[in-house]
Amino acid sequence: MSKKYTDSGIEIKEIYEQSSVNGQLLTELPGQFPFTRGIQKDMYRGKLWTMRQYAGFSTAEESNKRYHYLLSKGVMGLSVAFDLPTQIGYDSDHELAEGEVGKVGVAIDSIEDMEQLFAGIELEKVSTSMTINASGFILLALYVALAKKQGADLKKITGTIQNDILKEYAARGTYIYPPKASMRIITDIFEWCSKELPKWNTISISGYHIREAGSTAVQEIAFTLSNGKAYVEAALAKGLDINVFGKRLSFFFNAHNNLFEEVAKFRAARRMWAKMMKDLGATDEKAMMLRFHTQTGGSTLTAQQPLNNIARVTLQTLAAVLGGTQSLHTNGYDEALSLPTEEAAGIALKTQQIVAFESGVVDTVDPLAGSFFIENLTNEVEQKAWDLIKKIDIIGGSVAAIEQGFMQDEIAKSAYDYQRKIETKEKIIVGVNSFESNETYDTPLLKIDDSIRQIQVEKLIQLKSKRDSNKAEQCLESIAIAAKDGSNLMPFVIDAVENKCTLGEIANVLRKEFGEYK
């Protein structure tokens, strides 16, 4: 009989017994350090995970309609996708924005776009996650400015900005500034939010895109936790209190199809982060808890037989829930072909609701705990991840490992190996390399028209003609001065967006001060 392995190369035995767990049986309860079994003692019996749907496309007005639709269907929190120009700090009228405006997310150039994006939505009453990194500080400033305009109490505003630049250098590519300057911006956000926006998650340290780039489950958590350690060390070097900012760190993981390896991955990650934070000096257990959002695996979706993706997303939903996620987005079955249609987004949300209310998996905490297989796999995943983190530490930490291309090379090797297994049929993907069908699927697609750019350009012309241009210039100059003298950038950026400076103008001021990463 041939041997079986997980995608991380962990051998799967035919049968597991108590001796398989190497004597490492669980002694702690859910809600107890190191939180292998979950960060709350009652988990979903007390409160379900937040059901989010990642949405954003075209103009702010069009995305706003989708948000109202999702909220009416039972979504508990919004999750905003931004277009590429917004992600890399260009206004829609920039020459590099041509052909990309509103395509993979919503175009946000100014406070006016932000107002339209959240029209009819009270920010004090909804939790918003924003997938934005290099320009995350500007989007946070826009969100804060809008909350103030709505008369909201900033102490009650909840949500997350992804704000994880290290994985951009390693796996995704939407960076603007060099690593040192980027880390400075991130610690400015930590510092400002700890005083002014205490319930906001200041970073979502992301393994999702590392996995999408082709990493294994083990690499996903090893590289993500190593990046998390780098952010904590940068904040400590700035004199911030780990017991304060540590409570506002969150994580973002991928859920793939290997159900048991994924559950083990989530349990191992919690245990590892708790130990890591304790070693870094945290004494408050809440600062040691790994809280995470999960998104089902975009790279697992197939353009062939797209309805099969509903089953894949269901498996991945189960993995995230059995692994103890705090928040979840489920992908639309059509996302290998286009942005999700309203129908596909609705089915994706219903998938979460069916798991929550019909499957029974939420009725007890950590239902797979004590399984000889799961406990062994959790230990194996943890050990392999620690081995990788030790290699990164020897190089000099995450920033050095990224600068030297270590993470990128490891991910590329895993991606190549995975693709080779598909091509040799060592790994079966239903409908792709086996069980193919000649049927054609008339899947409706969501198409974004190129005319969106002209709409955004006209809005920018109007905005600039109405604003006090002298005041806008003064605001931009203040940002440049703060960048030079080391002052916290956030108050100056908030002042700038309130005075109708655009995202591109603010990003460009810092391009001049910090340079661009090539």
XYZ file of C-alpha atoms in Angstrom:
518
model
C 0.000 0.000 0.000
C 1.398 3.421 -0.994
C 2.047 5.996 1.683
C -0.311 8.962 2.139
C 0.799 12.525 2.903
C -0.839 15.865 3.613
C -0.019 18.771 1.284
C 2.635 19.826 3.840
C 4.387 16.483 3.448
C 3.232 15.035 6.793
C 2.789 11.264 6.523
C -0.710 9.995 7.352
C -0.748 6.633 9.081
C -3.439 4.054 8.372
C -4.602 4.059 11.973
C -3.957 6.230 15.033
C -3.882 5.072 18.649
C -3.185 6.802 21.943
C 0.534 6.115 21.539
C 0.413 8.145 18.268
C 0.068 11.344 20.265
C 3.529 10.885 21.837
C 2.026 11.197 25.297
C 1.047 14.820 24.539
C -2.621 14.592 25.522
C -4.467 17.853 26.038
C -4.751 18.995 29.620
C -6.034 22.556 29.181
C -9.676 23.491 28.610
C -10.951 25.856 25.898
C -10.209 29.464 26.839
C -7.071 28.461 28.759
C -3.443 29.099 27.757
C -2.112 28.153 25.218
C -5.612 28.158 23.669
C -5.193 25.074 21.464
C -8.899 24.369 21.950
C -10.127 27.915 21.318
C -9.833 31.374 22.818
C -13.306 31.389 24.433
C -14.382 28.763 26.925
C -17.843 28.442 25.338
C -16.853 29.302 21.706
C -19.908 29.182 19.397
C -22.358 28.219 22.139
C -21.817 31.751 23.418
C -21.509 33.607 20.113
C -21.233 32.488 16.499
C -18.341 33.623 14.350
C -18.898 36.877 12.452
C -20.260 36.028 9.009
C -18.628 38.432 6.571
C -18.826 38.635 2.796
C -15.834 40.230 1.063
C -17.324 42.661 -1.457
C -16.329 45.720 -3.401
C -16.344 46.495 -7.113
C -16.952 49.310 -9.570
C -17.924 52.590 -7.867
C -18.665 53.312 -4.222
C -22.379 53.608 -5.108
C -22.483 50.121 -6.694
C -20.600 48.513 -3.794
C -22.932 50.250 -1.333
C -25.917 48.495 -2.973
C -24.186 45.108 -2.504
C -23.485 45.907 1.180
C -27.144 46.724 1.812
C -28.143 43.465 0.045
C -25.725 41.405 2.165
C -26.780 43.110 5.410
C -30.429 42.355 4.538
C -29.512 38.658 4.106
C -27.918 38.332 7.557
C -24.275 39.322 7.122
C -22.904 40.437 10.508
C -19.888 42.413 9.304
C -18.729 44.078 6.105
C -15.480 43.260 4.335
C -14.260 45.751 1.746
C -12.308 44.849 -1.393
C -10.426 47.753 -3.006
C -9.282 48.052 -6.609
C -5.573 47.844 -7.447
C -4.980 51.601 -7.904
C -6.414 52.220 -4.408
C -4.248 49.421 -2.977
C -1.036 50.899 -4.375
C -1.827 54.542 -3.666
C -2.893 55.903 -7.064
C -5.979 57.998 -7.762
C -8.237 56.800 -10.572
C -6.933 59.526 -12.904
C -3.306 58.309 -12.698
C -1.931 56.832 -15.936
C -1.091 53.558 -14.165
C -4.738 53.208 -13.067
C -5.986 52.838 -16.639
C -7.757 49.520 -17.184
C -7.830 48.713 -13.441
C -10.345 51.144 -11.931
C -13.116 49.290 -10.072
C -12.023 45.903 -11.458
C -10.912 43.758 -8.490
C -12.523 45.971 -5.870
C -14.049 49.383 -5.294
C -12.281 52.596 -6.338
C -11.791 54.975 -3.376
C -10.063 58.288 -4.117
C -11.453 60.638 -1.461
C -13.694 61.260 1.542
C -16.610 61.702 -0.879
C -16.155 58.145 -2.201
C -16.027 56.887 1.402
C -19.302 58.652 2.207
C -20.966 57.023 -0.803
C -19.498 53.605 0.061
C -21.146 53.609 3.504
C -24.278 55.643 2.717
C -27.116 54.544 5.004
C -24.762 52.424 7.169
C -23.969 53.565 10.730
C -20.287 52.836 11.369
C -20.866 52.639 15.113
C -23.221 49.672 14.557
C -21.298 47.586 12.016
C -17.882 45.899 12.121
C -15.867 46.598 8.959
C -12.835 44.723 7.705
C -10.747 46.420 5.012
C -8.317 44.408 2.891
C -5.753 47.138 2.390
C -2.050 47.223 3.180
C 0.391 49.781 1.744
C -2.292 52.499 1.707
C -4.101 51.091 4.766
C -3.288 54.127 6.908
C -5.092 56.398 4.395
C -8.192 54.172 4.255
C -8.259 54.034 8.058
C -8.033 57.847 8.121
C -10.953 58.065 5.651
C -13.009 55.645 7.799
C -12.256 57.654 10.967
C -13.094 60.938 9.212
C -16.441 59.493 8.072
C -17.195 58.124 11.565
C -16.537 61.587 13.014
C -18.820 63.126 10.378
C -21.566 60.670 11.379
C -21.132 61.744 15.020
C -19.971 58.260 16.047
C -18.081 57.585 19.274
C -14.602 56.507 18.113
C -14.252 54.422 21.285
C -17.079 52.178 19.970
C -15.895 51.757 16.367
C -14.945 48.139 15.577
C -13.234 46.563 12.607
C -9.893 45.674 11.092
C -7.449 46.928 8.508
C -5.229 44.232 7.043
C -2.167 46.512 7.218
C 0.224 43.548 6.787
C 2.983 44.771 4.485
C 5.539 41.993 5.050
C 3.450 39.393 3.222
C 3.117 41.861 0.311
C 6.882 41.726 -0.245
C 6.851 37.926 0.141
C 3.744 36.858 -1.737
C 1.380 39.478 -3.128
C 3.095 42.602 -4.431
C 0.895 45.603 -3.507
C 3.647 47.465 -1.664
C 4.625 51.133 -2.090
C 7.404 52.083 0.346
C 10.574 50.228 1.449
C 10.199 47.821 4.426
C 11.652 50.174 7.083
C 9.308 53.044 6.180
C 6.357 50.656 5.953
C 7.081 49.288 9.433
C 7.217 52.858 10.763
C 3.722 53.581 9.323
C 2.371 50.373 10.878
C 3.697 51.177 14.353
C 2.251 54.718 14.011
C -1.147 53.060 13.454
C -0.655 50.791 16.503
C 0.226 53.797 18.674
C -2.576 56.087 17.459
C -5.318 53.447 17.633
C -4.342 52.300 21.141
C -5.318 55.802 22.352
C -8.029 56.925 19.919
C -9.623 53.776 18.432
C -9.249 51.180 21.193
C -11.602 48.525 19.758
C -10.061 48.564 16.277
C -7.866 45.641 15.160
C -4.798 47.491 13.916
C -3.416 44.671 11.791
C -4.619 41.399 10.313
C -1.406 39.433 9.923
C -2.165 37.479 6.817
C -1.326 33.932 5.843
C -4.133 33.961 3.282
C -2.104 35.413 0.425
C 0.950 33.353 1.336
C -1.234 30.265 0.800
C -2.764 31.679 -2.375
C 0.782 32.134 -3.735
C 1.339 28.379 -3.351
C 2.619 27.728 0.183
C 1.745 24.654 2.230
C -0.359 24.829 5.413
C 2.820 24.587 7.518
C 4.526 27.419 5.590
C 1.368 29.516 5.875
C 1.419 29.572 9.666
C 5.228 29.607 10.024
C 5.679 32.648 7.769
C 2.608 34.416 9.159
C 3.579 33.992 12.814
C 7.163 34.993 12.000
C 5.823 38.184 10.371
C 3.663 38.738 13.457
C 6.751 38.475 15.644
C 8.479 41.146 13.503
C 5.550 43.555 13.982
C 5.559 42.959 17.745
C 9.318 43.556 17.953
C 8.961 46.799 15.927
C 6.214 48.005 18.284
C 8.282 47.090 21.361
C 11.258 49.001 19.917
C 8.975 52.040 19.695
C 8.196 51.687 23.412
C 4.598 50.419 23.022
C 3.045 48.159 25.676
C 2.669 44.567 24.411
C -0.253 44.003 26.786
C -2.127 46.889 25.141
C -1.347 46.591 21.413
C -1.157 42.772 21.642
C -4.921 42.627 22.225
C -5.569 44.409 18.923
C -3.515 42.118 16.706
C -5.544 39.734 14.589
C -4.728 37.147 11.937
C -6.145 36.127 8.579
C -5.835 32.543 7.363
C -6.815 30.482 4.351
C -9.006 27.364 4.484
C -8.163 24.645 1.956
C -9.712 21.272 1.144
C -7.691 18.901 3.369
C -10.157 19.113 6.238
C -8.068 17.566 9.012
C -4.777 19.285 8.155
C -6.581 22.633 8.087
C -8.178 22.057 11.514
C -4.781 21.015 12.908
C -3.203 24.132 11.370
C -5.619 26.492 13.139
C -5.194 24.713 16.496
C -1.369 24.686 16.166
C -1.263 28.383 15.183
C -3.159 29.382 18.341
C -0.827 27.395 20.552
C 2.295 28.736 18.855
C 1.238 32.403 19.001
C 0.395 32.137 22.710
C 3.872 30.774 23.432
C 5.519 33.356 21.150
C 3.767 36.317 22.808
C 4.583 35.010 26.276
C 8.259 34.750 25.263
C 8.132 38.322 23.920
C 6.984 39.578 27.331
C 3.173 39.514 27.318
C 1.674 38.851 30.747
C -2.002 39.518 29.958
C -3.551 36.343 28.513
C -5.782 38.399 26.187
C -2.605 39.672 24.493
C -1.545 36.052 23.901
C -4.783 34.982 22.193
C -4.631 34.416 18.443
C -7.884 35.789 17.027
C -8.357 35.137 13.339
C -10.530 35.664 10.297
C -10.690 32.930 7.666
C -11.450 33.058 3.966
C -12.066 29.942 1.915
C -9.325 29.185 -0.611
C -9.600 31.202 -3.804
C -6.874 29.166 -5.492
C -8.852 25.938 -4.891
C -11.760 27.146 -7.037
C -11.934 25.744 -10.562
C -13.237 27.323 -13.763
C -14.118 23.785 -14.896
C -17.449 22.531 -13.468
C -17.824 25.673 -11.321
C -20.774 24.321 -9.315
C -18.362 21.805 -7.748
C -16.891 24.821 -5.932
C -19.964 24.940 -3.669
C -18.887 21.576 -2.199
C -15.285 22.776 -1.861
C -16.365 25.944 -0.034
C -18.563 23.851 2.287
C -15.584 21.645 3.242
C -13.447 24.727 3.833
C -16.193 26.335 5.935
C -16.256 23.230 8.134
C -12.464 23.344 8.499
C -12.555 26.987 9.638
C -15.401 26.404 12.108
C -13.977 23.157 13.517
C -10.660 25.020 13.818
C -12.245 27.812 15.885
C -12.308 30.889 13.620
C -13.686 34.211 14.922
C -14.836 35.482 11.533
C -15.384 33.907 8.113
C -15.827 34.832 4.460
C -16.987 32.161 2.020
C -16.126 32.509 -1.674
C -18.674 32.501 -4.471
C -18.660 29.412 -6.705
C -18.047 31.615 -9.781
C -14.887 33.386 -8.552
C -12.531 31.423 -10.815
C -14.358 33.178 -13.663
C -15.218 36.680 -12.409
C -16.106 38.753 -9.377
C -18.994 36.996 -7.586
C -22.499 37.671 -8.823
C -25.212 38.505 -6.286
C -26.577 34.947 -6.570
C -23.162 33.352 -5.917
C -22.525 35.672 -2.939
C -25.945 34.708 -1.535
C -25.200 30.951 -1.817
C -21.807 31.500 -0.164
C -23.444 33.218 2.813
C -26.144 30.509 3.048
C -23.326 27.924 3.236
C -22.140 29.538 6.488
C -25.695 29.741 7.815
C -26.373 26.041 7.054
C -23.171 24.989 8.851
C -24.079 27.267 11.797
C -27.714 26.270 12.207
C -28.122 22.789 10.687
C -24.865 20.803 11.037
C -24.525 20.592 14.829
C -20.774 21.319 14.703
C -21.264 24.454 16.823
C -22.956 22.636 19.707
C -19.768 21.747 21.575
C -16.359 23.412 21.814
C -13.472 21.963 19.743
C -15.449 18.847 18.735
C -12.419 17.078 17.213
C -10.286 17.439 20.378
C -8.963 14.162 21.740
C -9.007 12.477 18.341
C -5.678 10.626 18.213
C -5.347 11.683 14.562
C -6.143 15.381 15.119
C -3.927 15.705 18.192
C -1.028 13.992 16.400
C -1.510 16.156 13.308
C -1.672 19.335 15.425
C 1.651 18.375 17.061
C 3.249 17.536 13.683
C 2.118 20.785 12.051
C 3.377 22.757 15.052
C 6.801 21.087 15.064
C 7.332 21.596 11.310
C 6.277 25.250 11.624
C 8.682 25.869 14.535
C 11.501 24.328 12.448
C 10.808 26.876 9.678
C 10.601 29.791 12.132
C 14.000 28.793 13.564
C 15.481 29.013 10.033
C 13.992 32.510 9.640
C 15.371 33.570 13.040
C 18.854 32.400 12.015
C 18.622 34.578 8.864
C 17.723 37.554 11.099
C 13.919 37.529 11.219
C 11.136 38.061 8.693
C 12.354 41.330 7.172
C 15.814 39.852 6.468
C 14.287 36.573 5.213
C 12.096 38.503 2.762
C 14.938 40.771 1.642
C 17.065 37.670 0.957
C 14.206 35.942 -0.905
C 14.009 32.978 1.512
C 10.215 33.016 1.944
C 9.604 33.694 -1.751
C 11.819 30.750 -2.764
C 10.159 28.358 -0.301
C 6.674 29.336 -1.531
C 7.740 28.980 -5.192
C 9.100 25.465 -4.553
C 5.843 24.388 -2.880
C 3.699 25.905 -5.649
C 5.763 24.079 -8.289
C 5.514 20.787 -6.384
C 1.711 21.130 -6.016
C 1.241 21.872 -9.727
C 3.504 18.974 -10.704
C 1.364 16.593 -8.611
C -1.782 17.791 -10.382
C -0.192 17.337 -13.812
C 1.003 13.805 -12.988
C -2.384 12.977 -11.366
C -0.647 12.245 -8.068
C -3.204 14.768 -6.763
C -6.762 14.521 -8.115
C -8.769 17.695 -8.713
C -12.312 16.703 -9.635
C -13.327 18.092 -13.016
C -9.783 19.286 -13.810
C -7.500 16.255 -14.133
C -10.093 13.549 -13.432
C -13.851 13.065 -13.760
C -13.841 15.667 -16.536
C -17.000 16.495 -18.432
C -17.754 17.947 -21.855
C -20.719 19.872 -20.470
C -20.641 23.633 -20.923
C -21.745 25.809 -18.020
C -23.595 29.005 -18.746
C -22.426 30.671 -15.530
C -23.521 34.333 -15.411
C -20.506 36.631 -15.005
C -20.164 40.026 -13.342
C -18.388 42.391 -15.738
C -17.010 45.824 -14.794
C -17.171 48.424 -17.545
C -14.108 50.560 -18.335
C -16.348 53.667 -18.204
C -16.041 53.485 -14.399
C -12.694 55.265 -14.694
C -14.255 58.288 -16.415
C -16.876 58.536 -13.641
C -14.095 58.570 -11.015
C -12.011 61.098 -12.959
C -14.968 63.502 -13.178
C -15.575 63.126 -9.432
C -11.920 64.020 -8.772
C -12.127 67.130 -10.978
C -15.231 68.296 -9.083
C -13.698 67.552 -5.668
C -10.565 69.583 -6.431
C -12.549 72.496 -7.845
C -14.700 72.756 -4.662
C -12.054 72.319 -1.949
C -9.891 74.979 -0.296
C -6.705 74.313 -2.282
C -4.475 76.322 0.088
C -5.706 74.297 3.060
C -5.182 71.036 1.127
C -1.587 72.062 0.313
C -0.899 72.924 3.968
C -2.199 69.494 5.033
C 0.075 67.711 2.555
C 3.058 69.776 3.698
C 2.292 68.823 7.326
C 2.428 65.126 6.364
C 5.838 65.654 4.732
C 7.162 67.380 7.874
C 5.809 64.597 10.133
C 7.463 61.993 7.889
C 10.804 63.772 8.347
C 10.638 64.519 12.072
C 9.199 61.162 13.194
C 5.838 62.485 14.457
C 2.924 60.050 14.347
C 1.484 60.364 10.834
C -2.136 59.436 11.608
C -3.452 62.818 12.907
C -1.968 64.622 9.882
C -3.428 62.111 7.408
C -6.882 62.355 9.035
C -6.696 66.148 8.828
C -5.724 65.876 5.141
C -8.622 63.610 4.128
C -11.064 65.811 6.075
C -9.806 68.711 3.957
C -10.434 66.688 0.768
C -6.884 65.672 -0.056
C -6.990 62.515 -2.184
C -5.507 59.097 -1.523
C -3.024 59.525 -4.384
C -1.865 62.941 -3.178
C -1.150 61.636 0.337
C 0.616 58.499 -0.949
C 2.740 60.642 -3.289
C 3.930 62.940 -0.481
C 5.327 59.873 1.274
C 6.752 58.477 -1.978
C 8.893 61.628 -2.089
C 9.940 61.260 1.564
C 10.395 57.482 1.827
C 11.053 56.408 -1.761
C 9.478 53.408 -3.475
C 10.348 49.736 -3.039
C 11.494 48.115 -6.278
